[in-house]
PDB file of C-alpha atoms and ligand atoms in Angstrom:
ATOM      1  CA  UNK A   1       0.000   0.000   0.000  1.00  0.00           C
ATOM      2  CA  UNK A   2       1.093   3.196  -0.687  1.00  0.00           C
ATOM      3  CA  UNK A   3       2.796   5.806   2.180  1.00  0.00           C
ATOM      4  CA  UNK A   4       0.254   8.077   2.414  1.00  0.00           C
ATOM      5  CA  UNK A   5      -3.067   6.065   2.210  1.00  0.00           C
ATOM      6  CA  UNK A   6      -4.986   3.690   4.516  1.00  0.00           C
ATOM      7  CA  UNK A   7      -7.933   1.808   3.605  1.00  0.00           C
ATOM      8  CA  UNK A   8      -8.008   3.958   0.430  1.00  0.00           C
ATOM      9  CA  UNK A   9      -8.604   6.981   2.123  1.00  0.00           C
ATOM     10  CA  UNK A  10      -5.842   9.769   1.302  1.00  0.00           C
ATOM     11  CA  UNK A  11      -4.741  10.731   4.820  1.00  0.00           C
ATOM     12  CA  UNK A  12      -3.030  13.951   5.720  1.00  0.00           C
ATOM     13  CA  UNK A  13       0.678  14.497   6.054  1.00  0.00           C
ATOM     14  CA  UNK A  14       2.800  14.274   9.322  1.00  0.00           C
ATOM     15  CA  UNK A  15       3.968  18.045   8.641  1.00  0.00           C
ATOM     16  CA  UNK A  16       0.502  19.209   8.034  1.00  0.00           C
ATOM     17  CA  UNK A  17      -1.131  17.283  10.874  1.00  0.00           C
ATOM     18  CA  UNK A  18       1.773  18.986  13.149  1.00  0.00           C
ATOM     19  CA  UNK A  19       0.838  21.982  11.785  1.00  0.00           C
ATOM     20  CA  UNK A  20      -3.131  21.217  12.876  1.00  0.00           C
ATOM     21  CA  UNK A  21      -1.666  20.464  16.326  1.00  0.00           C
ATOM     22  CA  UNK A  22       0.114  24.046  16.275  1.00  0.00           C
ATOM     23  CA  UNK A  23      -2.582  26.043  14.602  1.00  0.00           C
ATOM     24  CA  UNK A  24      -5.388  24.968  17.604  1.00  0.00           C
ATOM     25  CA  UNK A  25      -5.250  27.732  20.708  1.00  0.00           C
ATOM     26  CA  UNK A  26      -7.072  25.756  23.264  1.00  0.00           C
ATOM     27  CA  UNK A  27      -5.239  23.838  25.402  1.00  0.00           C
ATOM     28  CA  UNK A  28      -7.419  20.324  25.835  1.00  0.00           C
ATOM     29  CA  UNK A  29      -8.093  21.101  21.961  1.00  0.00           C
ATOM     30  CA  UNK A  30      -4.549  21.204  21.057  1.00  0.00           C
ATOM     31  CA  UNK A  31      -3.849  18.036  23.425  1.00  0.00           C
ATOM     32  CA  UNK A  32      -6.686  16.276  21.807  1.00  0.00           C
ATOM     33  CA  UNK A  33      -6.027  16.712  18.368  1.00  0.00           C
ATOM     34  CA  UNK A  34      -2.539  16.082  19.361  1.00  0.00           C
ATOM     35  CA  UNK A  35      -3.537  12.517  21.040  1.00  0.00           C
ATOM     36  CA  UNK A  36      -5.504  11.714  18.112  1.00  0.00           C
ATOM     37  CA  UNK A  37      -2.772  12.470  15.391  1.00  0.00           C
ATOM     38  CA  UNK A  38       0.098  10.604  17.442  1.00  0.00           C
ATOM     39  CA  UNK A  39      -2.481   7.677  16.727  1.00  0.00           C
ATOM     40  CA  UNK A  40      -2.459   7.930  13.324  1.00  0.00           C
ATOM     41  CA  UNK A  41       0.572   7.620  13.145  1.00  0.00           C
ATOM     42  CA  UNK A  42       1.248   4.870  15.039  1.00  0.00           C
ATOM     43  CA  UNK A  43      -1.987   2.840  13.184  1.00  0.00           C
ATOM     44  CA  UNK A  44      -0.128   3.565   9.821  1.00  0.00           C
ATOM     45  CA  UNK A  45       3.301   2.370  11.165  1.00  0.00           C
ATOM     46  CA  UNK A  46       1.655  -0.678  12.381  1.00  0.00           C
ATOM     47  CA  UNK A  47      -0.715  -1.286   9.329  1.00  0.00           C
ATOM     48  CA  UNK A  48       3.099  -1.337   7.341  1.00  0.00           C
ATOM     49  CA  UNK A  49       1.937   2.063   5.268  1.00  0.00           C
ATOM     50  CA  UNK A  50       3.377   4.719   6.718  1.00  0.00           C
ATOM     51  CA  UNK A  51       2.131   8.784   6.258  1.00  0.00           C
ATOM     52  CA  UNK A  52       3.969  10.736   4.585  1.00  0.00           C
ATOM     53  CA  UNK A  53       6.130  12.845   6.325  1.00  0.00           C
ATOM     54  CA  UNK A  54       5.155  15.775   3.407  1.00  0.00           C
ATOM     55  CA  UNK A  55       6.040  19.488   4.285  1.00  0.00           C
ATOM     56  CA  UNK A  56       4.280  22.110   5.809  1.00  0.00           C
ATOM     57  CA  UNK A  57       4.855  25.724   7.116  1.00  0.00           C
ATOM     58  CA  UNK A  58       5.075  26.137  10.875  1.00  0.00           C
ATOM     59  CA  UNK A  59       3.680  29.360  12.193  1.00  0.00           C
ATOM     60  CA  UNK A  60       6.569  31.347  13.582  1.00  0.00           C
ATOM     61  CA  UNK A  61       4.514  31.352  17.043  1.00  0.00           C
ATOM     62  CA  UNK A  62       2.182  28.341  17.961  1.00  0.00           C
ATOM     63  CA  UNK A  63      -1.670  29.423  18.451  1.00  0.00           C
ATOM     64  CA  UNK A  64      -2.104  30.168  22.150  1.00  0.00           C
ATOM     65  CA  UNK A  65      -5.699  30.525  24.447  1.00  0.00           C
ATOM     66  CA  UNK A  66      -6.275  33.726  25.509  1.00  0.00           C
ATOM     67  CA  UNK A  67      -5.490  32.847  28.884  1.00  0.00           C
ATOM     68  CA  UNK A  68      -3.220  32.684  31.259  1.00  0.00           C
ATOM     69  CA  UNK A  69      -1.374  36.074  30.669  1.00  0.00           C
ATOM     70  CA  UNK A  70       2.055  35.871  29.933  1.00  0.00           C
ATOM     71  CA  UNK A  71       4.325  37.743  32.143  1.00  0.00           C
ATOM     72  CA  UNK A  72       8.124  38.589  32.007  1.00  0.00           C
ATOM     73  CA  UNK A  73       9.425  35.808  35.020  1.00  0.00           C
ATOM     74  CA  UNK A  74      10.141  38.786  37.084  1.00  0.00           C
ATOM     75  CA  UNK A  75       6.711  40.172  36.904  1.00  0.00           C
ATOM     76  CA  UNK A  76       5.526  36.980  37.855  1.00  0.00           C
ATOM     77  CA  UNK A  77       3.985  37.015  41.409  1.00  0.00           C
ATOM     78  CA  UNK A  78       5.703  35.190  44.307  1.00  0.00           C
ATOM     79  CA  UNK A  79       4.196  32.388  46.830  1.00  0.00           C
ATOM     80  CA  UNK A  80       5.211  30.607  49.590  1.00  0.00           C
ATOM     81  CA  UNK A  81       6.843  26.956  47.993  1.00  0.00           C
ATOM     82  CA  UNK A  82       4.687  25.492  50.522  1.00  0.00           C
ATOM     83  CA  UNK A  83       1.546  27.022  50.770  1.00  0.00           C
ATOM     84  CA  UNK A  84      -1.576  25.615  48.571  1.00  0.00           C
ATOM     85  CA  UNK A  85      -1.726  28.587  46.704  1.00  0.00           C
ATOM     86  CA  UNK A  86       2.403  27.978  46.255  1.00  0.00           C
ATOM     87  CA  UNK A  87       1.985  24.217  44.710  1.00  0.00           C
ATOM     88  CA  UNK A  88      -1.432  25.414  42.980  1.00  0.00           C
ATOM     89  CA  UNK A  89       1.136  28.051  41.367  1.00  0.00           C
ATOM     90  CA  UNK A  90       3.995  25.025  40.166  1.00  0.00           C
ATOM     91  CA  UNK A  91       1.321  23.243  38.801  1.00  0.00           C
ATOM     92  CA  UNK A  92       0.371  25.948  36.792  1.00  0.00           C
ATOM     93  CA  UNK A  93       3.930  26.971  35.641  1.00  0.00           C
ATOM     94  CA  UNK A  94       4.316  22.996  35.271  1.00  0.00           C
ATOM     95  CA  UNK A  95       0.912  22.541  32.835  1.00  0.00           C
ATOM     96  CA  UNK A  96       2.519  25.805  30.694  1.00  0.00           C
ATOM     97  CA  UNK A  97       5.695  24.176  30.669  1.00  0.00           C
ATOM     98  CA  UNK A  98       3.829  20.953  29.149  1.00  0.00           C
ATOM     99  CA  UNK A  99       1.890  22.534  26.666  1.00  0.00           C
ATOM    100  CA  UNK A 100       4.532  24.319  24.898  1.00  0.00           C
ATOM    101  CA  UNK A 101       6.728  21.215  24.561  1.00  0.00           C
ATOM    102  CA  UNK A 102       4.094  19.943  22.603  1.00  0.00           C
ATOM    103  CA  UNK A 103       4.330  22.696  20.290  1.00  0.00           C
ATOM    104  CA  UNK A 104       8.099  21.835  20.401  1.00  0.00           C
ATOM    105  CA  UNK A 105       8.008  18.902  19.602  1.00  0.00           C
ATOM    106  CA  UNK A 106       4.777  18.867  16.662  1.00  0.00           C
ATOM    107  CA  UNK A 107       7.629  21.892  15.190  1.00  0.00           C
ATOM    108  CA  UNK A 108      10.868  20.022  14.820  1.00  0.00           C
ATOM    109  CA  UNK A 109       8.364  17.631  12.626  1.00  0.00           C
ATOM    110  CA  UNK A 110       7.105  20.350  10.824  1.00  0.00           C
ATOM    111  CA  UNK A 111      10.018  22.941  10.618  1.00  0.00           C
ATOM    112  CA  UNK A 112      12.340  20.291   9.592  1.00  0.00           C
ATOM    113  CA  UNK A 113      10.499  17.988   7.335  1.00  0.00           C
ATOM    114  CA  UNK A 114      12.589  18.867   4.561  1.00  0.00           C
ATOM    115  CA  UNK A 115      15.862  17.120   6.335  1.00  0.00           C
ATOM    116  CA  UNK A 116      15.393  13.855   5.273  1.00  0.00           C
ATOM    117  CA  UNK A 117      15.741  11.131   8.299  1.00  0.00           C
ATOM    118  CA  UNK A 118      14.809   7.528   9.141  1.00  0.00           C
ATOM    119  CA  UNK A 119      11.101   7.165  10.504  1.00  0.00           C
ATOM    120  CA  UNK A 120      12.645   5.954  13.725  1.00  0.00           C
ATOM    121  CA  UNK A 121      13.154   9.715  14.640  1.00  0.00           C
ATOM    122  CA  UNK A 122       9.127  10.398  14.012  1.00  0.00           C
ATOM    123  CA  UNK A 123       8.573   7.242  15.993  1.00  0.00           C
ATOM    124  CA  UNK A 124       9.957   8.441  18.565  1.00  0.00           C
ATOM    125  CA  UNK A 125       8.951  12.479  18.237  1.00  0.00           C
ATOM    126  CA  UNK A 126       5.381  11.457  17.798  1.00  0.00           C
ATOM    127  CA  UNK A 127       5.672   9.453  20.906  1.00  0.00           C
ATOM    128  CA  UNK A 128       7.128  12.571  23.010  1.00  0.00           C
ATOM    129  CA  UNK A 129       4.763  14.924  21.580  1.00  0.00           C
ATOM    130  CA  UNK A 130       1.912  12.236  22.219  1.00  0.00           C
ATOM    131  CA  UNK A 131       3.272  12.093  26.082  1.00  0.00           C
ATOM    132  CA  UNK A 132       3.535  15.975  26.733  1.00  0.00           C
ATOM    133  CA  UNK A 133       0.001  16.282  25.467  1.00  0.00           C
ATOM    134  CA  UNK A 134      -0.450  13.583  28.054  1.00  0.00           C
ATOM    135  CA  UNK A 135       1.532  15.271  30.871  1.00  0.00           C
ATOM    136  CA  UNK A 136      -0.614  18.612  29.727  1.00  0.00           C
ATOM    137  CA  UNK A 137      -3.726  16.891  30.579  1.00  0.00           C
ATOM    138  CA  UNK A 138      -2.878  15.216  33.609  1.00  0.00           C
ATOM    139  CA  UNK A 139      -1.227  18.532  35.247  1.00  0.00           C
ATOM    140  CA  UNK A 140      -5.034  20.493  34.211  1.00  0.00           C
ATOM    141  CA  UNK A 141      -6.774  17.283  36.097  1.00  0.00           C
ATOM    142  CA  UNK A 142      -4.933  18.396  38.997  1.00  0.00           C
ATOM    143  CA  UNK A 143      -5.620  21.660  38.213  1.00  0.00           C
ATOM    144  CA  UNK A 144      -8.926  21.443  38.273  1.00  0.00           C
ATOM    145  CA  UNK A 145      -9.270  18.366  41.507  1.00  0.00           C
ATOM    146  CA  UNK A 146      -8.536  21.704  43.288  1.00  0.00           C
ATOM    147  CA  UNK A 147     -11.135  23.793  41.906  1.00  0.00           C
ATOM    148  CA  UNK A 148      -8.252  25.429  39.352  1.00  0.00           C
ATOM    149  CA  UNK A 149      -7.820  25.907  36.042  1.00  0.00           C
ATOM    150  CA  UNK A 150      -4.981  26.063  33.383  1.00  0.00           C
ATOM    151  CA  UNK A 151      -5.303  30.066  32.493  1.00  0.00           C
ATOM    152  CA  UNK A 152      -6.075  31.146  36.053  1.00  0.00           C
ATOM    153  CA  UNK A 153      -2.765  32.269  36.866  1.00  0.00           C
ATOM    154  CA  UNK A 154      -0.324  34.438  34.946  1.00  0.00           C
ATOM    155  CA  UNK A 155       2.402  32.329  32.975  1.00  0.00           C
ATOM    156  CA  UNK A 156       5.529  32.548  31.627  1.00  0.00           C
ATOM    157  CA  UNK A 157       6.152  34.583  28.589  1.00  0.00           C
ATOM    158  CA  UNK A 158       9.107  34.058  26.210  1.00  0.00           C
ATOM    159  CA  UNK A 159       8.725  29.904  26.438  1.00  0.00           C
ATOM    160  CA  UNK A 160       9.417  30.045  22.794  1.00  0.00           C
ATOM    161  CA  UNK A 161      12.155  32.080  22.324  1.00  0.00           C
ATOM    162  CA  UNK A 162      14.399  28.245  22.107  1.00  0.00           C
ATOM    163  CA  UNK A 163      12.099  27.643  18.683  1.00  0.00           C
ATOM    164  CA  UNK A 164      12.559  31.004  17.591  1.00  0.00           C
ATOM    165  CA  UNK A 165      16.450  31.185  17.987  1.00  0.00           C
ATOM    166  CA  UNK A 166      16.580  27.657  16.375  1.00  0.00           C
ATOM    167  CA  UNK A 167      14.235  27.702  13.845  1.00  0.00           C
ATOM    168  CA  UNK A 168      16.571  26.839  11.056  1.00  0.00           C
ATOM    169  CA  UNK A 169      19.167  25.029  12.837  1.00  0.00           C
ATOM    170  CA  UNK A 170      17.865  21.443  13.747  1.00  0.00           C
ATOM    171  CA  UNK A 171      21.020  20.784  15.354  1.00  0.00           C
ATOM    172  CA  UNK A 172      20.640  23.652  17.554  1.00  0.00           C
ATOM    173  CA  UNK A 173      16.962  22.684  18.084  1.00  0.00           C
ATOM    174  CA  UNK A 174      18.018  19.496  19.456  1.00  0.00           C
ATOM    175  CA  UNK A 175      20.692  20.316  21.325  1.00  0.00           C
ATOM    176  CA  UNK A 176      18.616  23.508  23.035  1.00  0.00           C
ATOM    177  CA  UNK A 177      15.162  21.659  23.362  1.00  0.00           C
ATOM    178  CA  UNK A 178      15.837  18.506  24.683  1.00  0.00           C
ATOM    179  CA  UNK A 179      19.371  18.605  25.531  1.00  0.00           C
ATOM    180  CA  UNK A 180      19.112  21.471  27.818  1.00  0.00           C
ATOM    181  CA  UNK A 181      15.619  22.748  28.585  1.00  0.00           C
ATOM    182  CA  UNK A 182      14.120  19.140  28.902  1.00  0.00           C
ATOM    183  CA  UNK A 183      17.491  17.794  30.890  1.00  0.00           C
ATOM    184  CA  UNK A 184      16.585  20.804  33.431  1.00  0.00           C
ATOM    185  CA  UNK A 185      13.506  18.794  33.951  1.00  0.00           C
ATOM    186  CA  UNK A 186      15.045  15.756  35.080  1.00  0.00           C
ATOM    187  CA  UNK A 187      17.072  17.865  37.644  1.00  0.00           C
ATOM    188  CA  UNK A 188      14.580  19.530  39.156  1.00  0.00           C
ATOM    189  CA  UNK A 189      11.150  17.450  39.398  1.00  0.00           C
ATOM    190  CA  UNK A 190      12.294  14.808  42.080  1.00  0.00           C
ATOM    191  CA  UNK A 191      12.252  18.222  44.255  1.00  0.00           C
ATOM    192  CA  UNK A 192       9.021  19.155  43.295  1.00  0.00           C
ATOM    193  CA  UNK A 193       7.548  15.624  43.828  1.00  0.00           C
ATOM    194  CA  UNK A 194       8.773  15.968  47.410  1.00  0.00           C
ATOM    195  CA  UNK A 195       6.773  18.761  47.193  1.00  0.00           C
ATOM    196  CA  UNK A 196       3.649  17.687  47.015  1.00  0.00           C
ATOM    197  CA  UNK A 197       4.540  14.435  48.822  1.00  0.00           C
ATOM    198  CA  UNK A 198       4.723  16.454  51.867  1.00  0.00           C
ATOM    199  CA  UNK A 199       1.081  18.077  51.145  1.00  0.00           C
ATOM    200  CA  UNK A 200       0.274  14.408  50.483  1.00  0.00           C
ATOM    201  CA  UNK A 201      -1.259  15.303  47.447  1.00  0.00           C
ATOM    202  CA  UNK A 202      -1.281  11.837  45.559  1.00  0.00           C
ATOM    203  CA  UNK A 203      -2.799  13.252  42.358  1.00  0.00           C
ATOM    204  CA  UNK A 204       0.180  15.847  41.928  1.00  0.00           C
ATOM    205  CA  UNK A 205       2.796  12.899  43.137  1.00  0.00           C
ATOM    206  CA  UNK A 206       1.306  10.141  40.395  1.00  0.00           C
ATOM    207  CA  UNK A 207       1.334  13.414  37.759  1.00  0.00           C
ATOM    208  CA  UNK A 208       4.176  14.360  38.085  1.00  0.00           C
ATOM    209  CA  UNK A 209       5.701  10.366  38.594  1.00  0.00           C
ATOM    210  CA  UNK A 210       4.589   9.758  35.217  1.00  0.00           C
ATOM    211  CA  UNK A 211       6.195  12.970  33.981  1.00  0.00           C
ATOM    212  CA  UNK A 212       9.772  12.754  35.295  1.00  0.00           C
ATOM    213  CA  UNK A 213       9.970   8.462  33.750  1.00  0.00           C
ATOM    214  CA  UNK A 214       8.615   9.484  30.542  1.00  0.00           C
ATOM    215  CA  UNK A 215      11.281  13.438  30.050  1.00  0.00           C
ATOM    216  CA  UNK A 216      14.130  10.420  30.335  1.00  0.00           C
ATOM    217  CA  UNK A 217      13.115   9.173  26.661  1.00  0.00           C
ATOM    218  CA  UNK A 218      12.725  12.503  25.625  1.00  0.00           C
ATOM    219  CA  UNK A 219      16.465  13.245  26.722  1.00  0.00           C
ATOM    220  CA  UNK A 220      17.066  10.311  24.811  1.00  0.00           C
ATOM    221  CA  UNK A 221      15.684  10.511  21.584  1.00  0.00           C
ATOM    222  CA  UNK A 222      17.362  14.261  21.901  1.00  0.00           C
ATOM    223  CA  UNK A 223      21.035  12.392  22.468  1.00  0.00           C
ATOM    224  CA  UNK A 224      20.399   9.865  20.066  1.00  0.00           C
ATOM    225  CA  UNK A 225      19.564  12.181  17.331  1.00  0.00           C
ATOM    226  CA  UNK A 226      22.042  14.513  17.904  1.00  0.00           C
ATOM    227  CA  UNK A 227      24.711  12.011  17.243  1.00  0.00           C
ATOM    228  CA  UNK A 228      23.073  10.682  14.683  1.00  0.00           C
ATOM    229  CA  UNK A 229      23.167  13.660  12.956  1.00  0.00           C
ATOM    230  CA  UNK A 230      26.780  14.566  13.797  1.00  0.00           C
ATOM    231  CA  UNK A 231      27.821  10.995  12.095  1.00  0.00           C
ATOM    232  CA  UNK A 232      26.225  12.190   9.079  1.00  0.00           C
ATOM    233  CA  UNK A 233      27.963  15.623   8.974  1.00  0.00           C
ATOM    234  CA  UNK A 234      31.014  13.687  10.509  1.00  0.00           C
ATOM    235  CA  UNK A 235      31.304  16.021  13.709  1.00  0.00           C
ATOM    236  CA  UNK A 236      32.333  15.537  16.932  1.00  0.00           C
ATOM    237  CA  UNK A 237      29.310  15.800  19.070  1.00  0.00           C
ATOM    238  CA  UNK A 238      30.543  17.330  22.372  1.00  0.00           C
ATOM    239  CA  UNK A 239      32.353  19.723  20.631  1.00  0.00           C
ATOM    240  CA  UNK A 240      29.168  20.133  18.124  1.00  0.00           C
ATOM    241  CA  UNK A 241      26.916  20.149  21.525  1.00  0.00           C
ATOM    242  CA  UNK A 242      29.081  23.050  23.174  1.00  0.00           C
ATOM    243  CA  UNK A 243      29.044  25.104  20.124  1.00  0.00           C
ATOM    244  CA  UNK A 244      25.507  25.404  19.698  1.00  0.00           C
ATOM    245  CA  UNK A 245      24.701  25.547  23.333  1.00  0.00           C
ATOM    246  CA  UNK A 246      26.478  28.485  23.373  1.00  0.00           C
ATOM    247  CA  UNK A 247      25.159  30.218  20.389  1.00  0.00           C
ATOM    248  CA  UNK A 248      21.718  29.451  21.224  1.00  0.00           C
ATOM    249  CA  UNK A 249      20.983  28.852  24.741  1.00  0.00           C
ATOM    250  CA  UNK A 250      21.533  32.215  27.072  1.00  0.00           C
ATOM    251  CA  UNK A 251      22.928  31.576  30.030  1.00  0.00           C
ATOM    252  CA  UNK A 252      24.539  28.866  31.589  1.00  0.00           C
ATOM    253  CA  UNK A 253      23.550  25.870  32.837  1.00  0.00           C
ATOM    254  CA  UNK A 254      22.578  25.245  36.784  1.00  0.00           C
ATOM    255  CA  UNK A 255      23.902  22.710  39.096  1.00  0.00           C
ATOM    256  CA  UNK A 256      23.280  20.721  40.816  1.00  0.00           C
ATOM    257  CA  UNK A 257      22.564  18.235  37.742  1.00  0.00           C
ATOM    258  CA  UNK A 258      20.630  14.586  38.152  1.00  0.00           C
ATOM    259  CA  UNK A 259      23.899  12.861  36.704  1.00  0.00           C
ATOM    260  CA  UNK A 260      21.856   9.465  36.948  1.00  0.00           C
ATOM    261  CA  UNK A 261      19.196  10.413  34.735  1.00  0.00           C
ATOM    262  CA  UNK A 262      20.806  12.321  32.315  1.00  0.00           C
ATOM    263  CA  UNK A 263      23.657   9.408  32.114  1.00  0.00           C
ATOM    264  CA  UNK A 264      20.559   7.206  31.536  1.00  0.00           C
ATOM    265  CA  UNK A 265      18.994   9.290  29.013  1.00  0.00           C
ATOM    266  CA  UNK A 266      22.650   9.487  26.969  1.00  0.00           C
ATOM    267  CA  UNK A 267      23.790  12.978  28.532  1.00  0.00           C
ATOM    268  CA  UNK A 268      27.600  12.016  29.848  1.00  0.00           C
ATOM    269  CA  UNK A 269      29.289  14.662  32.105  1.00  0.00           C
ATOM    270  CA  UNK A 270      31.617  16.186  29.853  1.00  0.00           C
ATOM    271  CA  UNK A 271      28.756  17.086  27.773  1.00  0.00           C
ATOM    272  CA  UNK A 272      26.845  19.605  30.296  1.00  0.00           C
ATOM    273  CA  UNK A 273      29.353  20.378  33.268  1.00  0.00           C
ATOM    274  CA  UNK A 274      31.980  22.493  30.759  1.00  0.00           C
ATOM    275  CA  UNK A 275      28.673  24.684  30.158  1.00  0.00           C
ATOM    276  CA  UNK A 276      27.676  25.058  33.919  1.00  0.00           C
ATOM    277  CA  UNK A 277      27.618  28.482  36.180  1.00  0.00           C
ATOM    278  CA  UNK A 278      31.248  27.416  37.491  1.00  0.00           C
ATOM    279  CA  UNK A 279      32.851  26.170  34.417  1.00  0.00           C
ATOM    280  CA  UNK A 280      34.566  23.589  33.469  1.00  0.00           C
ATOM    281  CA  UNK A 281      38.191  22.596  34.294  1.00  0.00           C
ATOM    282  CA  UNK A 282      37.061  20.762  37.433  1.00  0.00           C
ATOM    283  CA  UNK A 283      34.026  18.629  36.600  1.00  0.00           C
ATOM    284  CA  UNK A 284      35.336  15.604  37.290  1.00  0.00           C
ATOM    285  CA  UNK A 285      36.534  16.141  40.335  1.00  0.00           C
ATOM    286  CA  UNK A 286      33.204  17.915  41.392  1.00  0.00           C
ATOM    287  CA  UNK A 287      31.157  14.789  40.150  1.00  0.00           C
ATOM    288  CA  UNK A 288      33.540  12.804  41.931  1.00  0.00           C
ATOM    289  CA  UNK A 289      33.506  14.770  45.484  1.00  0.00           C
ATOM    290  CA  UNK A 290      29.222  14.830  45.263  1.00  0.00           C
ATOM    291  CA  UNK A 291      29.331  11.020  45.190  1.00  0.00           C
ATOM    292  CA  UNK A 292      31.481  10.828  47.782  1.00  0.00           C
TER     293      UNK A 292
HETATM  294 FE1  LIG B 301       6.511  16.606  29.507  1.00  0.00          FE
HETATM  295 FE1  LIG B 302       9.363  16.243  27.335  1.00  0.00          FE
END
């Protein structure tokens, strides 16, 4: 059967059905559509006629609800860590956090399309776009278990400045977006989990469980895509990695760092400490003193 058609019925293109998922403003719309496209997918894969990848134009900026306001992070307003009002407020930033990784990741399908790669890496994009519509969802359920909403608090603006300073440099995209901003995740949610496990709020724990397992495959399909990619263009890809942190990513990156995770999502230590607050000339000996 031909890529491209099921049952006889001509089926959209991955690009354009990314674009669909980027186009749609509403939140539990976008995740939806988002849910139901990641299916697709995987039914064609399995049915041994895959979609077409096609092409498709990204917007430059995904459609957005009209709420929550976006807010420069230091107009954004402070609460007490532990306070219901304070973990009401992480969920919140959390749920933002979720829904614009899947416009990420439905954009480095879209933006991209016209690099030519093996369907493995739309397997496995489709799959992480599929689970931060999932993580979306689950974070509003919590949302709304305490009478809340995604939009009820002001979020963070700028969340897409990473697309926009990578948006034709899929190298950089990778290395930025999952690399960086996703590996952050992996340092910092075992801190939030304890969190909530001290409200004993068992909804926010099993949320945000789920979360932190499934950002180690995203890592991973980051890493593993990266170096494929630097094989092709026959580059070395921690120097390749350093480069394009630094041209796209501002700042540098915080410790502490969850070297277990990252090591199991294909992150090694030379990779991230030489880019770290301190710099680099003693990370091994720091990684070596913290285990200690
Ligand atoms: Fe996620
Ligand atoms: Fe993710």
């Amino acid at each position: 059967m031909a890529g491209g058609q099921l049952a006889g019925v001509d089926m959209a293109t991955l690009a354009e059905m990314a674009v669909e998922v980027l186009t749609t403003a509403d939140g539990r719309e976008k995740t939806a559509l988002g849910r139901r496209h990641a299916a697709a997918w995987f039914a064609s894969r399995a049915a041994g006629a895959p979609l077409d990848i096609g092409r498709a134009s990204p917007p430059d900026r995904p459609a957005r609800p009209a709420r929550p306001e976006l807010l420069s992070p230091r107009d954004m307003p402070r609460r007490r860590p532990g306070s219901l009002a304070g973990r009401l407020a992480l969920l919140h930033a959390v749920a933002h956090i979720e829904l614009n990784a899947v416009d990420l990741h439905w954009d480095i399908i879209a933006r991209f399309a016209h690099v030519p790669m093996p369907l493995g890496f739309y397997d496995d994009w489709v799959k992480a776009a599929d689970e931060e519509c999932k993580h979306f969802n689950l974070l509003c359920d919590c949302l709304e278990a305490h009478g809340s909403q995604y939009g009820a608090l002001p979020a963070h603006a700028g969340m897409w400045r990473a697309a926009e300073d990578t948006a034709t440099d899929f190298m950089g995209r990778l290395a930025v977006v999952p690399m960086v901003l996703e590996a952050r995740g992996l340092d910092v949610t075992p801190q939030m989990i304890d969190i909530f496990r001290a409200a004993g709020d068992t909804g926010a724990i099993a949320a945000l469980e789920t979360i932190y397992a499934e950002e180690v495959g995203h890592v991973a399909y980051g890493s593993k895509w990266f170096h494929f990619l630097c094989g092709r263009h026959e580059m070395d890809p921690k120097d390749a990695f350093h480069d394009l942190v630094r041209r796209y990513f501002h700042g540098a990156l915080k410790p502490p760092f969850n070297e277990e995770k990252r090591a199991e999502a294909g992150l090694p230590p030379d990779f991230y400490w030489p880019l770290a607050e301190e710099g680099a000339p003693e990370f091994g000996k720091n990684s070596r003193k913290s285990a200690d």
